Short mmCIF file of C-alpha atoms in Angstrom, two decimals:
data_model
loop_
_atom_site.label_atom_id
_atom_site.label_comp_id
_atom_site.label_asym_id
_atom_site.label_seq_id
_atom_site.Cartn_x
_atom_site.Cartn_y
_atom_site.Cartn_z
CA UNK A 1 -147.09 -63.02 -87.25
CA UNK A 2 -143.89 -62.16 -86.10
CA UNK A 3 -141.24 -64.28 -85.06
CA UNK A 4 -141.76 -65.37 -81.23
CA UNK A 5 -145.59 -64.79 -81.31
CA UNK A 6 -147.39 -67.92 -80.47
CA UNK A 7 -150.43 -69.31 -82.34
CA UNK A 8 -153.19 -69.65 -79.58
CA UNK A 9 -154.30 -72.64 -78.25
CA UNK A 10 -157.63 -72.69 -79.67
CA UNK A 11 -156.33 -71.93 -83.11
CA UNK A 12 -154.27 -75.21 -82.92
CA UNK A 13 -157.04 -77.16 -81.63
CA UNK A 14 -159.06 -76.00 -84.71
CA UNK A 15 -156.47 -77.04 -87.14
CA UNK A 16 -155.94 -80.19 -85.44
CA UNK A 17 -159.78 -80.84 -85.43
CA UNK A 18 -159.68 -80.25 -89.25
CA UNK A 19 -156.69 -82.59 -89.48
CA UNK A 20 -158.70 -85.43 -87.35
CA UNK A 21 -161.92 -85.10 -89.24
CA UNK A 22 -160.11 -85.67 -92.43
CA UNK A 23 -158.02 -88.49 -91.22
CA UNK A 24 -161.18 -90.31 -90.05
CA UNK A 25 -162.74 -89.70 -93.24
CA UNK A 26 -159.88 -91.12 -95.30
CA UNK A 27 -159.05 -93.77 -92.88
CA UNK A 28 -162.48 -94.79 -91.38
CA UNK A 29 -160.73 -94.61 -87.99
CA UNK A 30 -163.40 -93.59 -85.36
CA UNK A 31 -163.40 -90.28 -83.28
CA UNK A 32 -162.29 -91.76 -80.07
CA UNK A 33 -159.51 -93.33 -81.57
CA UNK A 34 -158.38 -90.42 -83.43
CA UNK A 35 -158.70 -88.00 -80.28
CA UNK A 36 -156.86 -90.60 -78.37
CA UNK A 37 -154.07 -90.44 -80.94
CA UNK A 38 -153.66 -86.68 -81.01
CA UNK A 39 -153.42 -86.61 -77.27
CA UNK A 40 -150.77 -89.20 -77.07
CA UNK A 41 -148.92 -88.63 -80.04
CA UNK A 42 -149.39 -85.30 -81.48
CA UNK A 43 -149.98 -82.69 -78.65
CA UNK A 44 -147.04 -84.10 -76.46
CA UNK A 45 -144.31 -82.11 -78.35
CA UNK A 46 -143.62 -78.52 -79.28
CA UNK A 47 -144.24 -78.03 -83.07
CA UNK A 48 -143.26 -75.26 -85.46
CA UNK A 49 -146.06 -73.51 -87.56
CA UNK A 50 -146.17 -72.96 -91.15
CA UNK A 51 -143.95 -69.70 -90.86
CA UNK A 52 -141.34 -71.29 -88.37
CA UNK A 53 -143.46 -69.74 -85.65
CA UNK A 54 -143.83 -71.78 -82.33
CA UNK A 55 -147.11 -73.02 -81.95
CA UNK A 56 -148.83 -73.05 -78.53
CA UNK A 57 -150.00 -75.93 -76.77
CA UNK A 58 -153.41 -77.14 -78.04
CA UNK A 59 -156.50 -76.48 -76.09
CA UNK A 60 -156.90 -80.17 -75.90
CA UNK A 61 -160.61 -80.02 -74.35
CA UNK A 62 -161.67 -77.55 -77.10
CA UNK A 63 -160.05 -79.97 -79.74
CA UNK A 64 -161.94 -83.15 -78.46
CA UNK A 65 -165.21 -81.17 -78.16
CA UNK A 66 -164.95 -80.06 -81.91
CA UNK A 67 -163.95 -83.62 -83.23
CA UNK A 68 -166.74 -85.31 -81.17
CA UNK A 69 -168.96 -82.65 -81.62
CA UNK A 70 -168.81 -82.65 -85.36
CA UNK A 71 -169.22 -86.47 -85.57
CA UNK A 72 -172.24 -86.34 -82.93
CA UNK A 73 -173.97 -83.67 -85.06
CA UNK A 74 -172.67 -84.69 -88.30
CA UNK A 75 -176.12 -85.06 -90.01
CA UNK A 76 -177.30 -81.44 -89.20
CA UNK A 77 -174.08 -79.97 -89.67
CA UNK A 78 -173.91 -81.67 -93.31
CA UNK A 79 -177.42 -80.30 -94.02
CA UNK A 80 -176.41 -76.79 -92.88
CA UNK A 81 -173.33 -76.95 -95.36
CA UNK A 82 -175.51 -78.40 -98.35
CA UNK A 83 -178.04 -75.81 -97.79
CA UNK A 84 -175.09 -73.30 -98.67
CA UNK A 85 -173.78 -75.03 -101.72
CA UNK A 86 -174.56 -73.99 -105.10
CA UNK A 87 -177.33 -75.57 -106.79
CA UNK A 88 -176.86 -78.99 -107.87
CA UNK A 89 -173.62 -79.49 -105.73
CA UNK A 90 -173.35 -82.37 -103.36
CA UNK A 91 -170.95 -82.35 -100.29
CA UNK A 92 -169.20 -85.21 -101.73
CA UNK A 93 -168.09 -83.26 -104.38
CA UNK A 94 -165.75 -81.06 -102.37
CA UNK A 95 -162.15 -81.92 -101.31
CA UNK A 96 -161.95 -83.88 -98.40
CA UNK A 97 -160.03 -81.30 -96.63
CA UNK A 98 -162.50 -78.51 -97.48
CA UNK A 99 -165.29 -80.65 -96.09
CA UNK A 100 -163.30 -81.09 -92.88
CA UNK A 101 -162.88 -77.26 -92.72
CA UNK A 102 -166.56 -76.75 -93.30
CA UNK A 103 -167.84 -79.24 -91.06
CA UNK A 104 -165.66 -77.86 -88.10
CA UNK A 105 -166.50 -74.38 -88.66
CA UNK A 106 -170.33 -75.18 -89.07
CA UNK A 107 -170.30 -77.07 -85.91
CA UNK A 108 -168.63 -74.17 -84.17
CA UNK A 109 -170.94 -71.73 -85.49
CA UNK A 110 -174.10 -73.85 -84.79
CA UNK A 111 -173.07 -75.20 -81.28
CA UNK A 112 -170.57 -72.67 -79.89
CA UNK A 113 -172.55 -69.25 -79.50
CA UNK A 114 -170.07 -68.30 -76.78
CA UNK A 115 -167.40 -67.90 -79.80
CA UNK A 116 -168.04 -64.76 -82.00
CA UNK A 117 -169.08 -65.72 -85.61
CA UNK A 118 -166.17 -63.57 -86.78
CA UNK A 119 -163.67 -65.52 -84.93
CA UNK A 120 -164.92 -68.77 -86.19
CA UNK A 121 -164.95 -67.66 -89.89
CA UNK A 122 -161.68 -65.84 -89.71
CA UNK A 123 -159.87 -68.75 -88.21
CA UNK A 124 -161.30 -71.47 -90.61
CA UNK A 125 -160.48 -69.09 -93.52
CA UNK A 126 -157.01 -69.05 -92.42
CA UNK A 127 -156.76 -72.89 -92.04
CA UNK A 128 -158.17 -73.10 -95.57
CA UNK A 129 -155.47 -70.86 -96.70
CA UNK A 130 -152.71 -73.12 -95.24
CA UNK A 131 -154.31 -75.99 -97.25
CA UNK A 132 -155.41 -74.37 -100.63
CA UNK A 133 -153.80 -71.66 -102.82
CA UNK A 134 -156.74 -71.38 -104.88
CA UNK A 135 -160.21 -69.99 -104.47
CA UNK A 136 -161.24 -72.52 -101.85
CA UNK A 137 -160.79 -70.10 -98.89
CA UNK A 138 -163.12 -67.67 -100.47
CA UNK A 139 -165.91 -70.26 -101.13
CA UNK A 140 -165.37 -71.49 -97.29
CA UNK A 141 -165.53 -67.72 -96.03
CA UNK A 142 -168.62 -67.36 -98.16
CA UNK A 143 -170.08 -70.68 -96.90
CA UNK A 144 -169.19 -69.96 -93.37
CA UNK A 145 -170.77 -66.75 -93.33
CA UNK A 146 -173.91 -67.97 -94.97
CA UNK A 147 -174.11 -70.87 -92.44
CA UNK A 148 -173.40 -68.14 -89.50
CA UNK A 149 -176.46 -65.97 -90.63
CA UNK A 150 -178.62 -69.29 -90.53
CA UNK A 151 -177.28 -70.62 -87.13
CA UNK A 152 -177.21 -67.21 -85.37
CA UNK A 153 -180.25 -65.32 -86.40
#
């Protein structure tokens, strides 16, 4: 991305949803409180992206839908993820950030058929790359691709 390009509002919303899901898991705070916190304290100012690029305003409605949707459908989302983990692996064994990325991506694949699966997978792989330097982004790519095949036959 060249300087001056703007990261799209839905991309910002996806990143924020992953951060919110992580925050909920580690702090035990509920989804409504976290969505409110993001709306009141995190989306109200310009932010620089990881490469110094200006982030666009978040699509706050999309962010809230993702965060609340994952929570509302967490049992089915988690089941879709577990089906695609290696034999003997449990969701709890994954890093909390990886779980948040997978949950948000899986929710979007399962409940937002209006968004092309390639867009969903690419976006969450890029988010994973911003958090992990190792093989996690490849794992997330493979898991989301398999979940997409299951959810969008």
